[in-house]
Amino acid sequence: MVTGSVVSPVLVGRDGEIAALRAAYERARTGRPGTVLVSGEPGIGKSRLVAAGVRELPGDPLVLSGGCLELGSEGAPYVPFVAVLRDLVRRFGRAPVAALLPPGGTALGDWLPDLGPAPARYGPTRLLEEMLTLLCRVAESRPVVVVVEDLHWADASSRELFAYLARNLADGAVLLVGTVRTGEPAAGHPNRRMLAELGRGGAVERIVLGPLEQGDVAALLAAVDGQAPDPARSARIHRRSGGNPLFVEALSNAGEAPSGDLRSLLLARITDLPGPAREVLEALAVAGAELPDDLAREVAGESGDRVRAAIDELSGRDLVVARDDGYAIRHDLIREAVYEALPPDRRRHMHARCAEALAGRARGGTALAEHWTAAGEFARALPAAWHAAGLAARQNAYDEQLHLLELVLEQWEKVPDASGLVGASRTAVLEHAAGVAFAAGRSAAGVAYGTAALDELDPAAEPERVARLLGLRGRLRSRLDGTGRDDLRRAVALVPAGSADPLRSGLLSASAFTDIMAGDAGDARRHAADALDIAERLGADALRAPALLVLATLHGQDGHQEETRRTFAEARRTAEAAEDAHTFLTTFQWEASHLTDAGRYEEAAALARRGQQAAERLGQGRSRGSMLAAVRAVPLCSLGRWDEALEVTGDALALAPPPLYTAFLRLITAEVSHRRGETGRFETLLRQLTEFVQHTPGAVEATSSLALLRIVHALGRDDLEAADRIVGEHLAAAEAWPPHDTARLAVLGARAQRLRRTAAPRNRRIADQAADRLGELARMLDALPAVTPVIDAQRRTFHALTSPGELPAWDGAADAWRAVSDPYETAVVLAEGAVAALASNNRPGARARLREARALATTLGAAPLLARIDDLASRGRLGDVADAPAGNGLGLTRRELDVLRVLARGRSNPQIAAELFISPNTVATHVARILTKLGVATRTEAAARAREYDLLDR
C-alpha cells in the first residue's frame, strides 16, 4: 500500500542543473541577460527543475510564466506570452504596466484590452519591440525571469518572439527560460529549427536533463513513499522506468502491478475515480489548457459543488494542479493518456462542450475554431476560424493566419452556404490566403492558392483583380524558383496606362525585379522608369521605393558608384517609411551584391548582416533573411573567412528557406567544400544543385553558378575535355549571366584550354580548337559592359593565361586579386605565375611566388591548392631535399619519383620535360636510372612495377 504522496516533495539528482540555472540568473541579475533552454524527454522533470530553480532566488525577482499549447498551436498567436503579460499585470498591477507602455496606444492591447486600445494599424515588429521594452523597463526595478513552457508546441509568432527576445536582451536584469521535449517536434519543423538556431547562439545556455541514476531513484521513492527505500524494489523500478521520474512515480503508485507501456501505468491511476472527478479530468484533457471554475463546470456538465469536490479529489491524487488562471492536468503525458483513451464519440461530445463554453467569450478565437472542428461541427468552425484569422492579421501573425485560412478552405465544401457564413466568396478567401502566404514566406502554398483563385476569375470581367493576383503569383514564383516574368507581363498588359495607375506602377516595378533576376537590363530599365514616372506623378512614396531599387542596381551595373550609393539609400529610406518590408530588405540584398561585385567585400558582408538583422526584426528571418545570409556569405568566402561563411550558410539552411534561396546557400557551401578538398560533401551538394536547376529553368543566377562549379570540378579531376564541353554548352547563354559570372567563365575556359594544350602539345586538332575557343571567350569578355575591380582582376588573369611566359601579366593579375583582398584567387595566380617563372628558368622568382601562395593556401586550409603548390615545388626542384632518397626502399630519388609518376600516365620524354621544367635529355637520363633501379626493361613494366610498390600516390 502506498503511504506517501504520489509526487515527490523534493527534487533529487539535479543539483548540477539547479546550480547552472541559478548561475544564469545571477549573470542576468548583474546586467548580463541571457536565455536558458531546458530539454529532456517527456516526464524527465523539466518543469519541476525550472520551478525549483527559480524558487527563492535572491533579489526578489518577478517570475512570469506561460505555456505553449498542443491544441491550436498552429493558429493561436503568442499564446504563452499572452499568459506572461496577464501574469505581469496580475503581479505588477494594471496601472504600473500601462504606464510603461506607449501613451498613444499599445499593440499589446490586442492581447489584453485592459491595457488600452491597440492602434488601428501597426507594423509587424511593434508588438515584439513593445514586449522587449516592457520587460526591460520592469527589470529596472527588480529582476525578471520569464518562463515559457513546452516550446516544442510554440505557435509561429511565439517562436519568433522568443527568438527575438533571446537575440535582443542586451540590457536589463532579465532571464528567459524555455523548456522543450527532446526529439520533438519532428525534424524539419520550424520550432526545431528555431531551437537549433538558438542553441548555436553564444548567449543561450542548454541544460539537458538525462535519466536518474539508481541511487537517485531510491531517494525519489523514499520521498514518495515516506519511508526508507527497499534496495531490491528500487533496482527493479529503476530498470523498468529507465530513470524517468514520472515513470518512477507511476510505478510506485501502481505498486508495480501493471505491465505494459507508460500509458497503461498512467491510466491505472484513474481507474477508480468517482464519476464527477473523471468528468472533470476528461474536460481538462480535451480543453488542452487551464480551465477556470466556470468553464470547468460547463465543459464537465457538473454543478459548482461537484466540480470543486472533483478538483479536490484530483488534486489529492496529484493528477491536477491549481494555477493562476484555473486548473490544469499536472503533466502533459497524463493529459495525453486520458485524451487518447476517450472513445471517439465521447471525445467529439467533449470538444463540442468546450466550444459551447468558449462561444461568445473573449478567450475563444482559434481555440473555438479548433474545438468546433474536432467536434465535427464545421458550420460553426468555419466562421470561428475566419474571425480568428482576422485577429491574427491584426497582430501580423502571418503563419497562424494562413493556418486558419487553410482551415476555412478545408471545410468549405462541407458547409452549405459557406460564403454567407464568412461574408466572402471562396475566391476571395483563396486570394487572401495567397497574399498571406507571400508575407509568411510560404511561396509554394501561395502559388497554389493564387492559381486556384485565378482559375475562378474571368480576366475580361475583372481585369484589375486578375492583374493584381497575377502580379502576386509572379512575385511568389520568382521567389520560389526564379520564374514569374510571364505572370507579371500578363498582369501589366491587363492594366493599360491611365486605368489604374497605382496598380500599374506596382506591377511595373515587380516586372523590373524579375527582369533584373533574369539578367535583362533593358526591360528592367524601361519598366522601372515607367513605374517611377507614375509614382512621381501620384506623389506616392510607397510606389517610388521599388522603382528606385531597380534603378540603383542598374546604376551599379553601369559603374556609376556615387549615384548607385545615393539611390540605394533613398530607396531604403522610402521603403522603410512606407512600411514596405519586401523592398526595404531587398535594398540590403542588392546593394550588398553590388558591393561584392565591386570587390568591397568587408562593406558587403557588414551591410548584408544588417539586412539579416532587419529581416529577423521583421519576422522574415527564414525567407528574406536566408537570402541575405547567402549574399553575406559570398564576400566572406572571397575574403577567405570560410569558417564564418559556412556558419552563416549553415544557420540559414537550418531554417529550411525557400528552394531558390536554399540553392544559393548550397552553392556557397559547395564552393568552400571544393576548395577544401571535401570531395564527398561537395559531390552531394553538386548532385542536389543539379537536380534543382534541372527542374528550375528560371533560376538564371543559380544556373550560371552551378555551371562554373561543374567546370571547376572537371578541372580538379583533370577531365579537361569535360571542362571544355561545359564551357561550350554555356557560351551562348553566358551573355545573359551576371557579368562577374561571365568573366569567371572566360577565365575558367582559358584555364581549360591552356591545360588541354599542355597535355597534348603536338595535337594540332586540340591546338586549333583551343585557339577558336579562346577567341570566343575573349570576345565575350570584351563585350562585358561593367568595369569593376573584380572584373578587372578576371580580365588580367585571362590575359595572363592567354599570354604564357609573360611574368608581368601574372604579377598584374596577382596584384589585382590582392587589391580586392581575395587570398584564394591570389594564391592560384601566384602558383600559375610560378609555372611561367620555371618555364623561363627563373627559379628564385618561382620560389618566391610559391612561398607566398603556400602561406595563403595553408592559412585557408585549401588542401587541393596546397597539394598542387607542393607538387609544383617538387617538380621544379625548389625544395632543399628535391634529390634526396625518397625512402621507398628502391633507391629512387624524389626527382626520379616525379618522372616515374608522369611516365606512368603514358607521357613521352618531351611531355615529361615540359611538365617538370627540365630538358628532354635530363628526362632520358632519369628514365634510364628508373628502369635500372626497378629491374625492368620497358616503360610499361616500370609503370606496372610502380603501381605494385604503391609509388604513384606518394
JSON list of C-alpha atoms in Angstrom, two decimals, residues 79-243:
[
{"chain": "A", "resi": 79, "resn": "VAL", "atom": "CA", "xyz": [-0.22, 32.02, -26.60]},
{"chain": "A", "resi": 80, "resn": "PRO", "atom": "CA", "xyz": [2.48, 31.78, -23.89]},
{"chain": "A", "resi": 81, "resn": "PHE", "atom": "CA", "xyz": [3.32, 35.48, -24.00]},
{"chain": "A", "resi": 82, "resn": "VAL", "atom": "CA", "xyz": [-0.32, 36.49, -23.55]},
{"chain": "A", "resi": 83, "resn": "ALA", "atom": "CA", "xyz": [-0.16, 34.43, -20.35]},
{"chain": "A", "resi": 84, "resn": "VAL", "atom": "CA", "xyz": [3.13, 36.11, -19.38]},
{"chain": "A", "resi": 85, "resn": "LEU", "atom": "CA", "xyz": [1.61, 39.55, -19.90]},
{"chain": "A", "resi": 86, "resn": "ARG", "atom": "CA", "xyz": [-1.51, 38.60, -17.94]},
{"chain": "A", "resi": 87, "resn": "ASP", "atom": "CA", "xyz": [0.76, 37.29, -15.17]},
{"chain": "A", "resi": 88, "resn": "LEU", "atom": "CA", "xyz": [2.68, 40.57, -15.20]},
{"chain": "A", "resi": 89, "resn": "VAL", "atom": "CA", "xyz": [-0.49, 42.66, -14.91]},
{"chain": "A", "resi": 90, "resn": "ARG", "atom": "CA", "xyz": [-1.75, 40.48, -12.08]},
{"chain": "A", "resi": 91, "resn": "ARG", "atom": "CA", "xyz": [1.56, 40.65, -10.18]},
{"chain": "A", "resi": 92, "resn": "PHE", "atom": "CA", "xyz": [2.71, 44.17, -11.05]},
{"chain": "A", "resi": 93, "resn": "GLY", "atom": "CA", "xyz": [-0.63, 45.92, -11.41]},
{"chain": "A", "resi": 94, "resn": "ARG", "atom": "CA", "xyz": [-2.52, 47.19, -14.46]},
{"chain": "A", "resi": 95, "resn": "ALA", "atom": "CA", "xyz": [-1.75, 50.87, -13.96]},
{"chain": "A", "resi": 96, "resn": "PRO", "atom": "CA", "xyz": [2.03, 50.41, -13.46]},
{"chain": "A", "resi": 97, "resn": "VAL", "atom": "CA", "xyz": [2.19, 48.21, -16.57]},
{"chain": "A", "resi": 98, "resn": "ALA", "atom": "CA", "xyz": [0.13, 50.65, -18.64]},
{"chain": "A", "resi": 99, "resn": "ALA", "atom": "CA", "xyz": [2.43, 53.48, -17.54]},
{"chain": "A", "resi": 100, "resn": "LEU", "atom": "CA", "xyz": [5.38, 51.66, -19.12]},
{"chain": "A", "resi": 101, "resn": "LEU", "atom": "CA", "xyz": [3.66, 51.35, -22.49]},
{"chain": "A", "resi": 102, "resn": "PRO", "atom": "CA", "xyz": [3.32, 53.92, -25.31]},
{"chain": "A", "resi": 103, "resn": "PRO", "atom": "CA", "xyz": [0.74, 56.54, -24.28]},
{"chain": "A", "resi": 104, "resn": "GLY", "atom": "CA", "xyz": [-0.87, 56.77, -27.72]},
{"chain": "A", "resi": 105, "resn": "GLY", "atom": "CA", "xyz": [-1.98, 53.14, -27.78]},
{"chain": "A", "resi": 106, "resn": "THR", "atom": "CA", "xyz": [-0.18, 49.85, -27.39]},
{"chain": "A", "resi": 107, "resn": "ALA", "atom": "CA", "xyz": [-0.08, 46.86, -29.71]},
{"chain": "A", "resi": 108, "resn": "LEU", "atom": "CA", "xyz": [-0.29, 44.74, -26.56]},
{"chain": "A", "resi": 109, "resn": "GLY", "atom": "CA", "xyz": [-3.87, 46.00, -26.23]},
{"chain": "A", "resi": 110, "resn": "ASP", "atom": "CA", "xyz": [-4.74, 43.29, -28.75]},
{"chain": "A", "resi": 111, "resn": "TRP", "atom": "CA", "xyz": [-3.66, 40.79, -26.08]},
{"chain": "A", "resi": 112, "resn": "LEU", "atom": "CA", "xyz": [-5.17, 42.49, -23.05]},
{"chain": "A", "resi": 113, "resn": "PRO", "atom": "CA", "xyz": [-7.76, 45.19, -23.84]},
{"chain": "A", "resi": 114, "resn": "ASP", "atom": "CA", "xyz": [-7.45, 46.43, -20.21]},
{"chain": "A", "resi": 115, "resn": "LEU", "atom": "CA", "xyz": [-4.13, 47.98, -21.20]},
{"chain": "A", "resi": 116, "resn": "GLY", "atom": "CA", "xyz": [-5.86, 50.31, -23.59]},
{"chain": "A", "resi": 117, "resn": "PRO", "atom": "CA", "xyz": [-6.97, 50.20, -27.22]},
{"chain": "A", "resi": 118, "resn": "ALA", "atom": "CA", "xyz": [-4.47, 48.96, -29.75]},
{"chain": "A", "resi": 119, "resn": "PRO", "atom": "CA", "xyz": [-3.69, 51.22, -32.73]},
{"chain": "A", "resi": 120, "resn": "ALA", "atom": "CA", "xyz": [-5.89, 50.60, -35.73]},
{"chain": "A", "resi": 121, "resn": "ARG", "atom": "CA", "xyz": [-2.80, 49.55, -37.67]},
{"chain": "A", "resi": 122, "resn": "TYR", "atom": "CA", "xyz": [0.76, 48.83, -36.64]},
{"chain": "A", "resi": 123, "resn": "GLY", "atom": "CA", "xyz": [3.88, 47.32, -38.18]},
{"chain": "A", "resi": 124, "resn": "PRO", "atom": "CA", "xyz": [4.96, 43.70, -37.81]},
{"chain": "A", "resi": 125, "resn": "THR", "atom": "CA", "xyz": [7.73, 44.46, -35.32]},
{"chain": "A", "resi": 126, "resn": "ARG", "atom": "CA", "xyz": [5.95, 46.85, -33.00]},
{"chain": "A", "resi": 127, "resn": "LEU", "atom": "CA", "xyz": [4.43, 44.15, -30.83]},
{"chain": "A", "resi": 128, "resn": "LEU", "atom": "CA", "xyz": [7.81, 42.41, -30.48]},
{"chain": "A", "resi": 129, "resn": "GLU", "atom": "CA", "xyz": [9.57, 45.66, -29.63]},
{"chain": "A", "resi": 130, "resn": "GLU", "atom": "CA", "xyz": [6.94, 46.66, -27.07]},
{"chain": "A", "resi": 131, "resn": "MET", "atom": "CA", "xyz": [7.23, 43.32, -25.28]},
{"chain": "A", "resi": 132, "resn": "LEU", "atom": "CA", "xyz": [11.03, 43.59, -25.19]},
{"chain": "A", "resi": 133, "resn": "THR", "atom": "CA", "xyz": [10.89, 47.18, -23.94]},
{"chain": "A", "resi": 134, "resn": "LEU", "atom": "CA", "xyz": [8.27, 46.35, -21.33]},
{"chain": "A", "resi": 135, "resn": "LEU", "atom": "CA", "xyz": [10.30, 43.50, -19.83]},
{"chain": "A", "resi": 136, "resn": "CYS", "atom": "CA", "xyz": [13.47, 45.60, -19.77]},
{"chain": "A", "resi": 137, "resn": "ARG", "atom": "CA", "xyz": [11.70, 48.53, -18.10]},
{"chain": "A", "resi": 138, "resn": "VAL", "atom": "CA", "xyz": [10.13, 46.28, -15.47]},
{"chain": "A", "resi": 139, "resn": "ALA", "atom": "CA", "xyz": [13.61, 44.85, -14.84]},
{"chain": "A", "resi": 140, "resn": "GLU", "atom": "CA", "xyz": [14.83, 48.34, -13.91]},
{"chain": "A", "resi": 141, "resn": "SER", "atom": "CA", "xyz": [13.07, 47.96, -10.56]},
{"chain": "A", "resi": 142, "resn": "ARG", "atom": "CA", "xyz": [13.57, 44.22, -9.93]},
{"chain": "A", "resi": 143, "resn": "PRO", "atom": "CA", "xyz": [14.99, 41.22, -11.81]},
{"chain": "A", "resi": 144, "resn": "VAL", "atom": "CA", "xyz": [12.61, 39.45, -14.18]},
{"chain": "A", "resi": 145, "resn": "VAL", "atom": "CA", "xyz": [12.52, 35.75, -15.02]},
{"chain": "A", "resi": 146, "resn": "VAL", "atom": "CA", "xyz": [10.30, 34.77, -17.96]},
{"chain": "A", "resi": 147, "resn": "VAL", "atom": "CA", "xyz": [9.49, 31.06, -18.20]},
{"chain": "A", "resi": 148, "resn": "VAL", "atom": "CA", "xyz": [7.96, 29.66, -21.41]},
{"chain": "A", "resi": 149, "resn": "GLU", "atom": "CA", "xyz": [6.96, 26.02, -21.11]},
{"chain": "A", "resi": 150, "resn": "ASP", "atom": "CA", "xyz": [6.69, 23.47, -23.94]},
{"chain": "A", "resi": 151, "resn": "LEU", "atom": "CA", "xyz": [8.42, 25.39, -26.72]},
{"chain": "A", "resi": 152, "resn": "HIS", "atom": "CA", "xyz": [8.05, 22.33, -28.95]},
{"chain": "A", "resi": 153, "resn": "TRP", "atom": "CA", "xyz": [4.39, 23.37, -29.31]},
{"chain": "A", "resi": 154, "resn": "ALA", "atom": "CA", "xyz": [5.05, 27.08, -29.80]},
{"chain": "A", "resi": 155, "resn": "ASP", "atom": "CA", "xyz": [2.93, 28.84, -32.40]},
{"chain": "A", "resi": 156, "resn": "ALA", "atom": "CA", "xyz": [4.91, 30.58, -35.14]},
{"chain": "A", "resi": 157, "resn": "SER", "atom": "CA", "xyz": [4.52, 34.06, -33.66]},
{"chain": "A", "resi": 158, "resn": "SER", "atom": "CA", "xyz": [5.59, 32.89, -30.20]},
{"chain": "A", "resi": 159, "resn": "ARG", "atom": "CA", "xyz": [8.56, 31.19, -31.80]},
{"chain": "A", "resi": 160, "resn": "GLU", "atom": "CA", "xyz": [9.56, 34.48, -33.44]},
{"chain": "A", "resi": 161, "resn": "LEU", "atom": "CA", "xyz": [9.01, 36.46, -30.24]},
{"chain": "A", "resi": 162, "resn": "PHE", "atom": "CA", "xyz": [11.01, 34.01, -28.10]},
{"chain": "A", "resi": 163, "resn": "ALA", "atom": "CA", "xyz": [13.89, 34.14, -30.59]},
{"chain": "A", "resi": 164, "resn": "TYR", "atom": "CA", "xyz": [13.60, 37.93, -30.82]},
{"chain": "A", "resi": 165, "resn": "LEU", "atom": "CA", "xyz": [13.87, 38.29, -27.05]},
{"chain": "A", "resi": 166, "resn": "ALA", "atom": "CA", "xyz": [16.77, 35.85, -26.88]},
{"chain": "A", "resi": 167, "resn": "ARG", "atom": "CA", "xyz": [18.69, 37.82, -29.51]},
{"chain": "A", "resi": 168, "resn": "ASN", "atom": "CA", "xyz": [17.87, 41.32, -28.27]},
{"chain": "A", "resi": 169, "resn": "LEU", "atom": "CA", "xyz": [18.00, 41.15, -24.46]},
{"chain": "A", "resi": 170, "resn": "ALA", "atom": "CA", "xyz": [21.13, 43.26, -24.43]},
{"chain": "A", "resi": 171, "resn": "ASP", "atom": "CA", "xyz": [20.39, 45.21, -21.24]},
{"chain": "A", "resi": 172, "resn": "GLY", "atom": "CA", "xyz": [18.40, 44.70, -18.08]},
{"chain": "A", "resi": 173, "resn": "ALA", "atom": "CA", "xyz": [18.19, 42.01, -15.44]},
{"chain": "A", "resi": 174, "resn": "VAL", "atom": "CA", "xyz": [16.10, 39.58, -17.49]},
{"chain": "A", "resi": 175, "resn": "LEU", "atom": "CA", "xyz": [16.47, 35.81, -17.71]},
{"chain": "A", "resi": 176, "resn": "LEU", "atom": "CA", "xyz": [14.50, 33.98, -20.41]},
{"chain": "A", "resi": 177, "resn": "VAL", "atom": "CA", "xyz": [13.89, 30.28, -19.74]},
{"chain": "A", "resi": 178, "resn": "GLY", "atom": "CA", "xyz": [12.29, 27.78, -22.12]},
{"chain": "A", "resi": 179, "resn": "THR", "atom": "CA", "xyz": [11.51, 24.09, -21.75]},
{"chain": "A", "resi": 180, "resn": "VAL", "atom": "CA", "xyz": [11.37, 21.71, -24.67]},
{"chain": "A", "resi": 181, "resn": "ARG", "atom": "CA", "xyz": [10.92, 17.99, -25.16]},
{"chain": "A", "resi": 182, "resn": "THR", "atom": "CA", "xyz": [13.84, 16.07, -26.61]},
{"chain": "A", "resi": 183, "resn": "GLY", "atom": "CA", "xyz": [13.01, 14.73, -30.04]},
{"chain": "A", "resi": 184, "resn": "GLU", "atom": "CA", "xyz": [10.01, 17.00, -30.52]},
{"chain": "A", "resi": 185, "resn": "PRO", "atom": "CA", "xyz": [8.90, 18.44, -32.79]},
{"chain": "A", "resi": 186, "resn": "ALA", "atom": "CA", "xyz": [9.81, 16.30, -35.78]},
{"chain": "A", "resi": 187, "resn": "ALA", "atom": "CA", "xyz": [12.94, 17.01, -37.79]},
{"chain": "A", "resi": 188, "resn": "GLY", "atom": "CA", "xyz": [12.41, 19.91, -40.19]},
{"chain": "A", "resi": 189, "resn": "HIS", "atom": "CA", "xyz": [9.68, 21.52, -38.09]},
{"chain": "A", "resi": 190, "resn": "PRO", "atom": "CA", "xyz": [10.16, 25.31, -37.75]},
{"chain": "A", "resi": 191, "resn": "ASN", "atom": "CA", "xyz": [10.19, 25.07, -33.95]},
{"chain": "A", "resi": 192, "resn": "ARG", "atom": "CA", "xyz": [13.00, 22.54, -34.03]},
{"chain": "A", "resi": 193, "resn": "ARG", "atom": "CA", "xyz": [14.96, 24.74, -36.43]},
{"chain": "A", "resi": 194, "resn": "MET", "atom": "CA", "xyz": [14.42, 27.75, -34.16]},
{"chain": "A", "resi": 195, "resn": "LEU", "atom": "CA", "xyz": [15.69, 25.81, -31.15]},
{"chain": "A", "resi": 196, "resn": "ALA", "atom": "CA", "xyz": [18.72, 24.63, -33.11]},
{"chain": "A", "resi": 197, "resn": "GLU", "atom": "CA", "xyz": [19.44, 28.20, -34.20]},
{"chain": "A", "resi": 198, "resn": "LEU", "atom": "CA", "xyz": [19.16, 29.47, -30.63]},
{"chain": "A", "resi": 199, "resn": "GLY", "atom": "CA", "xyz": [21.42, 26.68, -29.47]},
{"chain": "A", "resi": 200, "resn": "ARG", "atom": "CA", "xyz": [24.16, 27.99, -31.74]},
{"chain": "A", "resi": 201, "resn": "GLY", "atom": "CA", "xyz": [23.98, 31.44, -30.15]},
{"chain": "A", "resi": 202, "resn": "GLY", "atom": "CA", "xyz": [26.59, 32.28, -27.58]},
{"chain": "A", "resi": 203, "resn": "ALA", "atom": "CA", "xyz": [24.09, 33.87, -25.19]},
{"chain": "A", "resi": 204, "resn": "VAL", "atom": "CA", "xyz": [21.93, 30.73, -24.99]},
{"chain": "A", "resi": 205, "resn": "GLU", "atom": "CA", "xyz": [22.75, 28.02, -22.46]},
{"chain": "A", "resi": 206, "resn": "ARG", "atom": "CA", "xyz": [21.37, 24.50, -22.75]},
{"chain": "A", "resi": 207, "resn": "ILE", "atom": "CA", "xyz": [20.55, 22.31, -19.77]},
{"chain": "A", "resi": 208, "resn": "VAL", "atom": "CA", "xyz": [19.87, 18.74, -20.89]},
{"chain": "A", "resi": 209, "resn": "LEU", "atom": "CA", "xyz": [18.16, 16.50, -18.34]},
{"chain": "A", "resi": 210, "resn": "GLY", "atom": "CA", "xyz": [19.16, 12.85, -18.50]},
{"chain": "A", "resi": 211, "resn": "PRO", "atom": "CA", "xyz": [17.69, 9.86, -16.63]},
{"chain": "A", "resi": 212, "resn": "LEU", "atom": "CA", "xyz": [18.19, 9.50, -12.89]},
{"chain": "A", "resi": 213, "resn": "GLU", "atom": "CA", "xyz": [20.83, 7.17, -11.52]},
{"chain": "A", "resi": 214, "resn": "GLN", "atom": "CA", "xyz": [19.74, 4.18, -9.41]},
{"chain": "A", "resi": 215, "resn": "GLY", "atom": "CA", "xyz": [20.65, 5.97, -6.17]},
{"chain": "A", "resi": 216, "resn": "ASP", "atom": "CA", "xyz": [18.53, 8.97, -7.21]},
{"chain": "A", "resi": 217, "resn": "VAL", "atom": "CA", "xyz": [15.60, 6.67, -7.97]},
{"chain": "A", "resi": 218, "resn": "ALA", "atom": "CA", "xyz": [15.93, 5.20, -4.47]},
{"chain": "A", "resi": 219, "resn": "ALA", "atom": "CA", "xyz": [15.90, 8.71, -2.97]},
{"chain": "A", "resi": 220, "resn": "LEU", "atom": "CA", "xyz": [12.86, 9.63, -5.08]},
{"chain": "A", "resi": 221, "resn": "LEU", "atom": "CA", "xyz": [10.98, 6.52, -3.93]},
{"chain": "A", "resi": 222, "resn": "ALA", "atom": "CA", "xyz": [11.85, 7.29, -0.32]},
{"chain": "A", "resi": 223, "resn": "ALA", "atom": "CA", "xyz": [10.38, 10.78, -0.73]},
{"chain": "A", "resi": 224, "resn": "VAL", "atom": "CA", "xyz": [7.24, 9.45, -2.46]},
{"chain": "A", "resi": 225, "resn": "ASP", "atom": "CA", "xyz": [6.67, 6.56, -0.04]},
{"chain": "A", "resi": 226, "resn": "GLY", "atom": "CA", "xyz": [7.63, 8.42, 3.11]},
{"chain": "A", "resi": 227, "resn": "GLN", "atom": "CA", "xyz": [9.83, 5.54, 4.27]},
{"chain": "A", "resi": 228, "resn": "ALA", "atom": "CA", "xyz": [13.28, 4.08, 3.69]},
{"chain": "A", "resi": 229, "resn": "PRO", "atom": "CA", "xyz": [13.58, 2.51, 0.22]},
{"chain": "A", "resi": 230, "resn": "ASP", "atom": "CA", "xyz": [13.80, -1.22, -0.38]},
{"chain": "A", "resi": 231, "resn": "PRO", "atom": "CA", "xyz": [17.02, -1.68, -2.41]},
{"chain": "A", "resi": 232, "resn": "ALA", "atom": "CA", "xyz": [15.64, -4.54, -4.48]},
{"chain": "A", "resi": 233, "resn": "ARG", "atom": "CA", "xyz": [12.44, -2.62, -5.27]},
{"chain": "A", "resi": 234, "resn": "SER", "atom": "CA", "xyz": [14.44, 0.49, -6.13]},
{"chain": "A", "resi": 235, "resn": "ALA", "atom": "CA", "xyz": [16.59, -1.51, -8.55]},
{"chain": "A", "resi": 236, "resn": "ARG", "atom": "CA", "xyz": [13.52, -3.03, -10.23]},
{"chain": "A", "resi": 237, "resn": "ILE", "atom": "CA", "xyz": [11.79, 0.33, -10.61]},
{"chain": "A", "resi": 238, "resn": "HIS", "atom": "CA", "xyz": [14.97, 1.97, -11.87]},
{"chain": "A", "resi": 239, "resn": "ARG", "atom": "CA", "xyz": [15.29, -0.72, -14.53]},
{"chain": "A", "resi": 240, "resn": "ARG", "atom": "CA", "xyz": [11.62, -0.53, -15.58]},
{"chain": "A", "resi": 241, "resn": "SER", "atom": "CA", "xyz": [11.40, 3.27, -15.51]},
{"chain": "A", "resi": 242, "resn": "GLY", "atom": "CA", "xyz": [14.70, 3.93, -17.26]},
{"chain": "A", "resi": 243, "resn": "GLY", "atom": "CA", "xyz": [15.36, 6.61, -14.65]}
]
